[in-house]
PDB file of N, CA, C and O in Angstrom:
ATOM      1  N   LEU A   1       9.967   1.649  -9.058  1.00 93.00           N
ATOM      2  CA  LEU A   1       8.966   2.320  -9.850  1.00 93.00           C
ATOM      3  C   LEU A   1       7.773   2.594  -8.948  1.00 93.00           C
ATOM      4  O   LEU A   1       7.301   1.697  -8.244  1.00 93.00           O
ATOM      5  N   THR A   2       7.304   3.817  -8.923  1.00 96.00           N
ATOM      6  CA  THR A   2       6.183   4.215  -8.086  1.00 96.00           C
ATOM      7  C   THR A   2       5.209   5.039  -8.907  1.00 96.00           C
ATOM      8  O   THR A   2       5.616   5.854  -9.730  1.00 96.00           O
ATOM      9  N   ALA A   3       3.901   4.811  -8.666  1.00 97.00           N
ATOM     10  CA  ALA A   3       2.865   5.591  -9.340  1.00 97.00           C
ATOM     11  C   ALA A   3       1.772   5.914  -8.329  1.00 97.00           C
ATOM     12  O   ALA A   3       1.493   5.125  -7.431  1.00 97.00           O
ATOM     13  N   ALA A   4       1.159   7.086  -8.488  1.00 96.00           N
ATOM     14  CA  ALA A   4       0.074   7.510  -7.605  1.00 96.00           C
ATOM     15  C   ALA A   4      -0.994   8.197  -8.440  1.00 96.00           C
ATOM     16  O   ALA A   4      -0.683   8.896  -9.421  1.00 96.00           O
ATOM     17  N   TYR A   5      -2.263   7.980  -8.064  1.00 96.00           N
ATOM     18  CA  TYR A   5      -3.377   8.591  -8.775  1.00 96.00           C
ATOM     19  C   TYR A   5      -4.474   8.932  -7.782  1.00 96.00           C
ATOM     20  O   TYR A   5      -4.853   8.094  -6.966  1.00 96.00           O
ATOM     21  N   SER A   6      -4.971  10.164  -7.847  1.00 95.00           N
ATOM     22  CA  SER A   6      -6.078  10.595  -6.992  1.00 95.00           C
ATOM     23  C   SER A   6      -7.358  10.583  -7.823  1.00 95.00           C
ATOM     24  O   SER A   6      -7.444  11.258  -8.845  1.00 95.00           O
ATOM     25  N   PHE A   7      -8.340   9.816  -7.369  1.00 95.00           N
ATOM     26  CA  PHE A   7      -9.619   9.759  -8.062  1.00 95.00           C
ATOM     27  C   PHE A   7     -10.451  11.009  -7.778  1.00 95.00           C
ATOM     28  O   PHE A   7     -11.133  11.521  -8.650  1.00 95.00           O
ATOM     29  N   ASN A   8     -10.425  11.465  -6.539  1.00 94.00           N
ATOM     30  CA  ASN A   8     -11.133  12.667  -6.106  1.00 94.00           C
ATOM     31  C   ASN A   8     -10.465  13.146  -4.824  1.00 94.00           C
ATOM     32  O   ASN A   8      -9.338  12.762  -4.538  1.00 94.00           O
ATOM     33  N   LEU A   9     -11.163  13.961  -4.042  1.00 91.00           N
ATOM     34  CA  LEU A   9     -10.547  14.510  -2.833  1.00 91.00           C
ATOM     35  C   LEU A   9     -10.341  13.487  -1.726  1.00 91.00           C
ATOM     36  O   LEU A   9      -9.479  13.658  -0.865  1.00 91.00           O
ATOM     37  N   ILE A  10     -11.117  12.397  -1.720  1.00 94.00           N
ATOM     38  CA  ILE A  10     -11.004  11.454  -0.605  1.00 94.00           C
ATOM     39  C   ILE A  10     -10.429  10.099  -0.992  1.00 94.00           C
ATOM     40  O   ILE A  10     -10.044   9.326  -0.136  1.00 94.00           O
ATOM     41  N   ASP A  11     -10.358   9.769  -2.275  1.00 96.00           N
ATOM     42  CA  ASP A  11      -9.855   8.467  -2.721  1.00 96.00           C
ATOM     43  C   ASP A  11      -8.567   8.629  -3.515  1.00 96.00           C
ATOM     44  O   ASP A  11      -8.473   9.489  -4.393  1.00 96.00           O
ATOM     45  N   SER A  12      -7.605   7.760  -3.218  1.00 97.00           N
ATOM     46  CA  SER A  12      -6.359   7.742  -3.999  1.00 97.00           C
ATOM     47  C   SER A  12      -5.822   6.326  -4.058  1.00 97.00           C
ATOM     48  O   SER A  12      -6.144   5.485  -3.227  1.00 97.00           O
ATOM     49  N   MET A  13      -4.995   6.078  -5.051  1.00 97.00           N
ATOM     50  CA  MET A  13      -4.384   4.766  -5.238  1.00 97.00           C
ATOM     51  C   MET A  13      -2.884   4.965  -5.474  1.00 97.00           C
ATOM     52  O   MET A  13      -2.483   5.888  -6.185  1.00 97.00           O
ATOM     53  N   ASN A  14      -2.090   4.107  -4.845  1.00 97.00           N
ATOM     54  CA  ASN A  14      -0.637   4.143  -4.989  1.00 97.00           C
ATOM     55  C   ASN A  14      -0.139   2.750  -5.332  1.00 97.00           C
ATOM     56  O   ASN A  14      -0.704   1.756  -4.870  1.00 97.00           O
ATOM     57  N   SER A  15       0.910   2.689  -6.118  1.00 96.00           N
ATOM     58  CA  SER A  15       1.524   1.397  -6.417  1.00 96.00           C
ATOM     59  C   SER A  15       3.039   1.555  -6.453  1.00 96.00           C
ATOM     60  O   SER A  15       3.559   2.606  -6.816  1.00 96.00           O
ATOM     61  N   SER A  16       3.711   0.493  -6.040  1.00 95.00           N
ATOM     62  CA  SER A  16       5.176   0.463  -6.044  1.00 95.00           C
ATOM     63  C   SER A  16       5.637  -0.906  -6.496  1.00 95.00           C
ATOM     64  O   SER A  16       5.028  -1.916  -6.150  1.00 95.00           O
ATOM     65  N   ALA A  17       6.705  -0.929  -7.258  1.00 94.00           N
ATOM     66  CA  ALA A  17       7.308  -2.180  -7.700  1.00 94.00           C
ATOM     67  C   ALA A  17       8.816  -2.081  -7.486  1.00 94.00           C
ATOM     68  O   ALA A  17       9.420  -1.035  -7.757  1.00 94.00           O
ATOM     69  N   TYR A  18       9.391  -3.140  -6.978  1.00 89.00           N
ATOM     70  CA  TYR A  18      10.819  -3.200  -6.687  1.00 89.00           C
ATOM     71  C   TYR A  18      11.399  -4.445  -7.350  1.00 89.00           C
ATOM     72  O   TYR A  18      10.821  -5.524  -7.238  1.00 89.00           O
ATOM     73  N   TYR A  19      12.544  -4.293  -7.989  1.00 88.00           N
ATOM     74  CA  TYR A  19      13.216  -5.439  -8.590  1.00 88.00           C
ATOM     75  C   TYR A  19      14.603  -5.573  -7.971  1.00 88.00           C
ATOM     76  O   TYR A  19      15.362  -4.607  -7.924  1.00 88.00           O
ATOM     77  N   SER A  20      14.918  -6.764  -7.493  1.00 81.00           N
ATOM     78  CA  SER A  20      16.237  -7.038  -6.942  1.00 81.00           C
ATOM     79  C   SER A  20      17.035  -7.821  -7.969  1.00 81.00           C
ATOM     80  O   SER A  20      16.679  -8.950  -8.313  1.00 81.00           O
ATOM     81  N   HIS A  21      18.079  -7.220  -8.476  1.00 83.00           N
ATOM     82  CA  HIS A  21      18.908  -7.918  -9.461  1.00 83.00           C
ATOM     83  C   HIS A  21      19.755  -9.011  -8.816  1.00 83.00           C
ATOM     84  O   HIS A  21      20.207  -9.927  -9.485  1.00 83.00           O
ATOM     85  N   ILE A  22      19.958  -8.946  -7.507  1.00 80.00           N
ATOM     86  CA  ILE A  22      20.732  -9.965  -6.803  1.00 80.00           C
ATOM     87  C   ILE A  22      19.935 -11.267  -6.705  1.00 80.00           C
ATOM     88  O   ILE A  22      20.433 -12.341  -7.030  1.00 80.00           O
ATOM     89  N   SER A  23      18.670 -11.167  -6.266  1.00 77.00           N
ATOM     90  CA  SER A  23      17.847 -12.373  -6.123  1.00 77.00           C
ATOM     91  C   SER A  23      16.958 -12.616  -7.337  1.00 77.00           C
ATOM     92  O   SER A  23      16.269 -13.629  -7.390  1.00 77.00           O
ATOM     93  N   ASP A  24      16.948 -11.691  -8.299  1.00 84.00           N
ATOM     94  CA  ASP A  24      16.130 -11.784  -9.508  1.00 84.00           C
ATOM     95  C   ASP A  24      14.648 -11.938  -9.160  1.00 84.00           C
ATOM     96  O   ASP A  24      13.941 -12.748  -9.726  1.00 84.00           O
ATOM     97  N   LYS A  25      14.177 -11.139  -8.181  1.00 84.00           N
ATOM     98  CA  LYS A  25      12.787 -11.189  -7.720  1.00 84.00           C
ATOM     99  C   LYS A  25      12.134  -9.818  -7.886  1.00 84.00           C
ATOM    100  O   LYS A  25      12.784  -8.785  -7.742  1.00 84.00           O
ATOM    101  N   LEU A  26      10.836  -9.854  -8.183  1.00 87.00           N
ATOM    102  CA  LEU A  26      10.037  -8.639  -8.280  1.00 87.00           C
ATOM    103  C   LEU A  26       9.081  -8.575  -7.098  1.00 87.00           C
ATOM    104  O   LEU A  26       8.411  -9.560  -6.785  1.00 87.00           O
ATOM    105  N   SER A  27       9.017  -7.441  -6.436  1.00 89.00           N
ATOM    106  CA  SER A  27       8.100  -7.218  -5.320  1.00 89.00           C
ATOM    107  C   SER A  27       7.174  -6.075  -5.691  1.00 89.00           C
ATOM    108  O   SER A  27       7.584  -5.127  -6.352  1.00 89.00           O
ATOM    109  N   ALA A  28       5.908  -6.166  -5.269  1.00 92.00           N
ATOM    110  CA  ALA A  28       4.934  -5.137  -5.637  1.00 92.00           C
ATOM    111  C   ALA A  28       4.000  -4.845  -4.470  1.00 92.00           C
ATOM    112  O   ALA A  28       3.712  -5.710  -3.644  1.00 92.00           O
ATOM    113  N   LEU A  29       3.509  -3.615  -4.432  1.00 92.00           N
ATOM    114  CA  LEU A  29       2.560  -3.160  -3.425  1.00 92.00           C
ATOM    115  C   LEU A  29       1.568  -2.230  -4.107  1.00 92.00           C
ATOM    116  O   LEU A  29       1.959  -1.311  -4.819  1.00 92.00           O
ATOM    117  N   VAL A  30       0.265  -2.480  -3.902  1.00 96.00           N
ATOM    118  CA  VAL A  30      -0.799  -1.621  -4.422  1.00 96.00           C
ATOM    119  C   VAL A  30      -1.692  -1.253  -3.238  1.00 96.00           C
ATOM    120  O   VAL A  30      -2.134  -2.131  -2.501  1.00 96.00           O
ATOM    121  N   THR A  31      -1.940   0.049  -3.034  1.00 96.00           N
ATOM    122  CA  THR A  31      -2.765   0.489  -1.925  1.00 96.00           C
ATOM    123  C   THR A  31      -3.858   1.432  -2.413  1.00 96.00           C
ATOM    124  O   THR A  31      -3.670   2.185  -3.363  1.00 96.00           O
ATOM    125  N   TRP A  32      -4.996   1.352  -1.755  1.00 97.00           N
ATOM    126  CA  TRP A  32      -6.105   2.284  -1.953  1.00 97.00           C
ATOM    127  C   TRP A  32      -6.332   2.981  -0.622  1.00 97.00           C
ATOM    128  O   TRP A  32      -6.321   2.340   0.432  1.00 97.00           O
ATOM    129  N   GLN A  33      -6.506   4.295  -0.663  1.00 96.00           N
ATOM    130  CA  GLN A  33      -6.654   5.075   0.553  1.00 96.00           C
ATOM    131  C   GLN A  33      -7.892   5.963   0.452  1.00 96.00           C
ATOM    132  O   GLN A  33      -8.125   6.586  -0.575  1.00 96.00           O
ATOM    133  N   ARG A  34      -8.662   6.001   1.531  1.00 96.00           N
ATOM    134  CA  ARG A  34      -9.832   6.889   1.630  1.00 96.00           C
ATOM    135  C   ARG A  34      -9.665   7.709   2.897  1.00 96.00           C
ATOM    136  O   ARG A  34      -9.409   7.173   3.972  1.00 96.00           O
ATOM    137  N   MET A  35      -9.820   9.041   2.759  1.00 94.00           N
ATOM    138  CA  MET A  35      -9.606   9.933   3.884  1.00 94.00           C
ATOM    139  C   MET A  35     -10.875  10.742   4.161  1.00 94.00           C
ATOM    140  O   MET A  35     -11.450  11.333   3.253  1.00 94.00           O
ATOM    141  N   TYR A  36     -11.304  10.714   5.411  1.00 91.00           N
ATOM    142  CA  TYR A  36     -12.398  11.549   5.891  1.00 91.00           C
ATOM    143  C   TYR A  36     -11.805  12.623   6.790  1.00 91.00           C
ATOM    144  O   TYR A  36     -10.585  12.787   6.835  1.00 91.00           O
ATOM    145  N   ASP A  37     -12.632  13.360   7.528  1.00 89.00           N
ATOM    146  CA  ASP A  37     -12.112  14.434   8.378  1.00 89.00           C
ATOM    147  C   ASP A  37     -11.076  13.925   9.377  1.00 89.00           C
ATOM    148  O   ASP A  37      -9.989  14.457   9.479  1.00 89.00           O
ATOM    149  N   TYR A  38     -11.411  12.887  10.140  1.00 93.00           N
ATOM    150  CA  TYR A  38     -10.506  12.372  11.156  1.00 93.00           C
ATOM    151  C   TYR A  38     -10.131  10.906  10.938  1.00 93.00           C
ATOM    152  O   TYR A  38      -9.353  10.351  11.688  1.00 93.00           O
ATOM    153  N   LEU A  39     -10.681  10.275   9.932  1.00 95.00           N
ATOM    154  CA  LEU A  39     -10.501   8.844   9.727  1.00 95.00           C
ATOM    155  C   LEU A  39      -9.799   8.583   8.398  1.00 95.00           C
ATOM    156  O   LEU A  39     -10.117   9.189   7.375  1.00 95.00           O
ATOM    157  N   LEU A  40      -8.833   7.675   8.423  1.00 95.00           N
ATOM    158  CA  LEU A  40      -8.103   7.293   7.230  1.00 95.00           C
ATOM    159  C   LEU A  40      -8.177   5.774   7.100  1.00 95.00           C
ATOM    160  O   LEU A  40      -7.831   5.050   8.036  1.00 95.00           O
ATOM    161  N   LEU A  41      -8.657   5.278   5.963  1.00 97.00           N
ATOM    162  CA  LEU A  41      -8.710   3.846   5.672  1.00 97.00           C
ATOM    163  C   LEU A  41      -7.694   3.558   4.583  1.00 97.00           C
ATOM    164  O   LEU A  41      -7.636   4.256   3.581  1.00 97.00           O
ATOM    165  N   ASN A  42      -6.906   2.524   4.772  1.00 96.00           N
ATOM    166  CA  ASN A  42      -5.868   2.168   3.820  1.00 96.00           C
ATOM    167  C   ASN A  42      -5.896   0.654   3.637  1.00 96.00           C
ATOM    168  O   ASN A  42      -5.703  -0.094   4.584  1.00 96.00           O
ATOM    169  N   LEU A  43      -6.136   0.207   2.414  1.00 97.00           N
ATOM    170  CA  LEU A  43      -6.166  -1.209   2.080  1.00 97.00           C
ATOM    171  C   LEU A  43      -5.063  -1.484   1.071  1.00 97.00           C
ATOM    172  O   LEU A  43      -4.960  -0.795   0.056  1.00 97.00           O
ATOM    173  N   GLY A  44      -4.232  -2.482   1.357  1.00 95.00           N
ATOM    174  CA  GLY A  44      -3.111  -2.781   0.471  1.00 95.00           C
ATOM    175  C   GLY A  44      -2.990  -4.256   0.161  1.00 95.00           C
ATOM    176  O   GLY A  44      -3.316  -5.113   0.979  1.00 95.00           O
ATOM    177  N   LEU A  45      -2.531  -4.542  -1.050  1.00 94.00           N
ATOM    178  CA  LEU A  45      -2.201  -5.894  -1.488  1.00 94.00           C
ATOM    179  C   LEU A  45      -0.720  -5.909  -1.835  1.00 94.00           C
ATOM    180  O   LEU A  45      -0.225  -4.976  -2.468  1.00 94.00           O
ATOM    181  N   PHE A  46      -0.021  -6.962  -1.416  1.00 90.00           N
ATOM    182  CA  PHE A  46       1.418  -6.985  -1.636  1.00 90.00           C
ATOM    183  C   PHE A  46       1.912  -8.381  -1.982  1.00 90.00           C
ATOM    184  O   PHE A  46       1.277  -9.375  -1.652  1.00 90.00           O
ATOM    185  N   THR A  47       3.036  -8.414  -2.637  1.00 88.00           N
ATOM    186  CA  THR A  47       3.812  -9.629  -2.843  1.00 88.00           C
ATOM    187  C   THR A  47       5.289  -9.241  -2.728  1.00 88.00           C
ATOM    188  O   THR A  47       5.774  -8.387  -3.463  1.00 88.00           O
ATOM    189  N   PHE A  48       5.958  -9.816  -1.744  1.00 83.00           N
ATOM    190  CA  PHE A  48       7.358  -9.531  -1.491  1.00 83.00           C
ATOM    191  C   PHE A  48       8.122 -10.836  -1.395  1.00 83.00           C
ATOM    192  O   PHE A  48       7.580 -11.873  -1.016  1.00 83.00           O
ATOM    193  N   SER A  49       9.390 -10.771  -1.693  1.00 74.00           N
ATOM    194  CA  SER A  49      10.259 -11.931  -1.622  1.00 74.00           C
ATOM    195  C   SER A  49      10.278 -12.491  -0.211  1.00 74.00           C
ATOM    196  O   SER A  49      10.383 -11.754   0.763  1.00 74.00           O
ATOM    197  N   ALA A  50      10.163 -13.796  -0.085  1.00 68.00           N
ATOM    198  CA  ALA A  50      10.167 -14.444   1.230  1.00 68.00           C
ATOM    199  C   ALA A  50      11.582 -14.671   1.753  1.00 68.00           C
ATOM    200  O   ALA A  50      11.764 -15.268   2.801  1.00 68.00           O
ATOM    201  N   GLU A  51      12.587 -14.196   1.032  1.00 67.00           N
ATOM    202  CA  GLU A  51      13.978 -14.369   1.480  1.00 67.00           C
ATOM    203  C   GLU A  51      14.262 -13.594   2.760  1.00 67.00           C
ATOM    204  O   GLU A  51      15.057 -14.008   3.573  1.00 67.00           O
ATOM    205  N   GLN A  52      13.612 -12.455   2.930  1.00 64.00           N
ATOM    206  CA  GLN A  52      13.820 -11.647   4.112  1.00 64.00           C
ATOM    207  C   GLN A  52      12.570 -11.758   4.980  1.00 64.00           C
ATOM    208  O   GLN A  52      11.539 -11.184   4.655  1.00 64.00           O
ATOM    209  N   PRO A  53      12.624 -12.510   6.064  1.00 68.00           N
ATOM    210  CA  PRO A  53      11.430 -12.695   6.893  1.00 68.00           C
ATOM    211  C   PRO A  53      10.979 -11.386   7.523  1.00 68.00           C
ATOM    212  O   PRO A  53      11.788 -10.531   7.864  1.00 68.00           O
ATOM    213  N   GLY A  54       9.682 -11.231   7.641  1.00 69.00           N
ATOM    214  CA  GLY A  54       9.108 -10.041   8.237  1.00 69.00           C
ATOM    215  C   GLY A  54       7.607 -10.043   8.060  1.00 69.00           C
ATOM    216  O   GLY A  54       7.027 -10.977   7.514  1.00 69.00           O
ATOM    217  N   ILE A  55       6.977  -8.980   8.520  1.00 68.00           N
ATOM    218  CA  ILE A  55       5.521  -8.908   8.474  1.00 68.00           C
ATOM    219  C   ILE A  55       5.007  -8.835   7.038  1.00 68.00           C
ATOM    220  O   ILE A  55       3.909  -9.288   6.739  1.00 68.00           O
ATOM    221  N   TYR A  56       5.783  -8.277   6.119  1.00 66.00           N
ATOM    222  CA  TYR A  56       5.347  -8.146   4.738  1.00 66.00           C
ATOM    223  C   TYR A  56       6.053  -9.118   3.806  1.00 66.00           C
ATOM    224  O   TYR A  56       6.190  -8.859   2.629  1.00 66.00           O
ATOM    225  N   SER A  57       6.516 -10.253   4.287  1.00 74.00           N
ATOM    226  CA  SER A  57       7.142 -11.220   3.395  1.00 74.00           C
ATOM    227  C   SER A  57       6.080 -12.163   2.849  1.00 74.00           C
ATOM    228  O   SER A  57       5.101 -12.474   3.512  1.00 74.00           O
ATOM    229  N   GLY A  58       6.236 -12.595   1.612  1.00 82.00           N
ATOM    230  CA  GLY A  58       5.257 -13.453   0.973  1.00 82.00           C
ATOM    231  C   GLY A  58       4.188 -12.634   0.276  1.00 82.00           C
ATOM    232  O   GLY A  58       4.439 -11.539  -0.206  1.00 82.00           O
ATOM    233  N   GLU A  59       2.977 -13.160   0.231  1.00 87.00           N
ATOM    234  CA  GLU A  59       1.852 -12.472  -0.409  1.00 87.00           C
ATOM    235  C   GLU A  59       0.761 -12.248   0.623  1.00 87.00           C
ATOM    236  O   GLU A  59       0.577 -13.058   1.535  1.00 87.00           O
ATOM    237  N   GLY A  60       0.020 -11.149   0.476  1.00 88.00           N
ATOM    238  CA  GLY A  60      -1.059 -10.919   1.422  1.00 88.00           C
ATOM    239  C   GLY A  60      -1.731  -9.580   1.246  1.00 88.00           C
ATOM    240  O   GLY A  60      -1.549  -8.893   0.245  1.00 88.00           O
ATOM    241  N   ALA A  61      -2.502  -9.234   2.251  1.00 92.00           N
ATOM    242  CA  ALA A  61      -3.246  -7.980   2.273  1.00 92.00           C
ATOM    243  C   ALA A  61      -3.102  -7.347   3.648  1.00 92.00           C
ATOM    244  O   ALA A  61      -2.874  -8.033   4.639  1.00 92.00           O
ATOM    245  N   VAL A  62      -3.256  -6.045   3.687  1.00 92.00           N
ATOM    246  CA  VAL A  62      -3.171  -5.311   4.948  1.00 92.00           C
ATOM    247  C   VAL A  62      -4.273  -4.247   4.957  1.00 92.00           C
ATOM    248  O   VAL A  62      -4.545  -3.621   3.955  1.00 92.00           O
ATOM    249  N   LEU A  63      -4.921  -4.094   6.100  1.00 95.00           N
ATOM    250  CA  LEU A  63      -5.934  -3.064   6.302  1.00 95.00           C
ATOM    251  C   LEU A  63      -5.497  -2.206   7.483  1.00 95.00           C
ATOM    252  O   LEU A  63      -5.258  -2.729   8.579  1.00 95.00           O
ATOM    253  N   ILE A  64      -5.383  -0.915   7.263  1.00 95.00           N
ATOM    254  CA  ILE A  64      -4.990   0.013   8.303  1.00 95.00           C
ATOM    255  C   ILE A  64      -6.116   1.024   8.487  1.00 95.00           C
ATOM    256  O   ILE A  64      -6.570   1.645   7.518  1.00 95.00           O
ATOM    257  N   ILE A  65      -6.586   1.151   9.727  1.00 97.00           N
ATOM    258  CA  ILE A  65      -7.600   2.134  10.083  1.00 97.00           C
ATOM    259  C   ILE A  65      -6.949   3.092  11.064  1.00 97.00           C
ATOM    260  O   ILE A  65      -6.464   2.686  12.112  1.00 97.00           O
ATOM    261  N   GLN A  66      -6.935   4.365  10.700  1.00 96.00           N
ATOM    262  CA  GLN A  66      -6.246   5.377  11.514  1.00 96.00           C
ATOM    263  C   GLN A  66      -7.231   6.480  11.868  1.00 96.00           C
ATOM    264  O   GLN A  66      -7.924   7.007  11.003  1.00 96.00           O
ATOM    265  N   TYR A  67      -7.273   6.859  13.131  1.00 96.00           N
ATOM    266  CA  TYR A  67      -8.112   7.955  13.603  1.00 96.00           C
ATOM    267  C   TYR A  67      -7.211   9.059  14.108  1.00 96.00           C
ATOM    268  O   TYR A  67      -6.391   8.843  15.004  1.00 96.00           O
ATOM    269  N   ASN A  68      -7.327  10.250  13.536  1.00 91.00           N
ATOM    270  CA  ASN A  68      -6.493  11.392  13.925  1.00 91.00           C
ATOM    271  C   ASN A  68      -7.294  12.351  14.781  1.00 91.00           C
ATOM    272  O   ASN A  68      -8.410  12.726  14.432  1.00 91.00           O
ATOM    273  N   LEU A  69      -6.734  12.745  15.890  1.00 88.00           N
ATOM    274  CA  LEU A  69      -7.392  13.705  16.779  1.00 88.00           C
ATOM    275  C   LEU A  69      -7.080  15.116  16.380  1.00 88.00           C
ATOM    276  O   LEU A  69      -6.125  15.454  15.850  1.00 88.00           O
TER     277      LEU A  69
END
């Protein structure tokens, strides 16, 4: 399940939810994004099953700052 909403030209919010019927676990991701001329800020909160190790396993937050030339 995925949903997206734009507040205005520079702010948007996205959310995703995943359900695994094999492990009976729900995983979710919510992100807020702000875009300027060359700069993109992306802040996300997530909770993913810890069964599969990786950078996004467990619960946490991520901040991505991107500069486009």
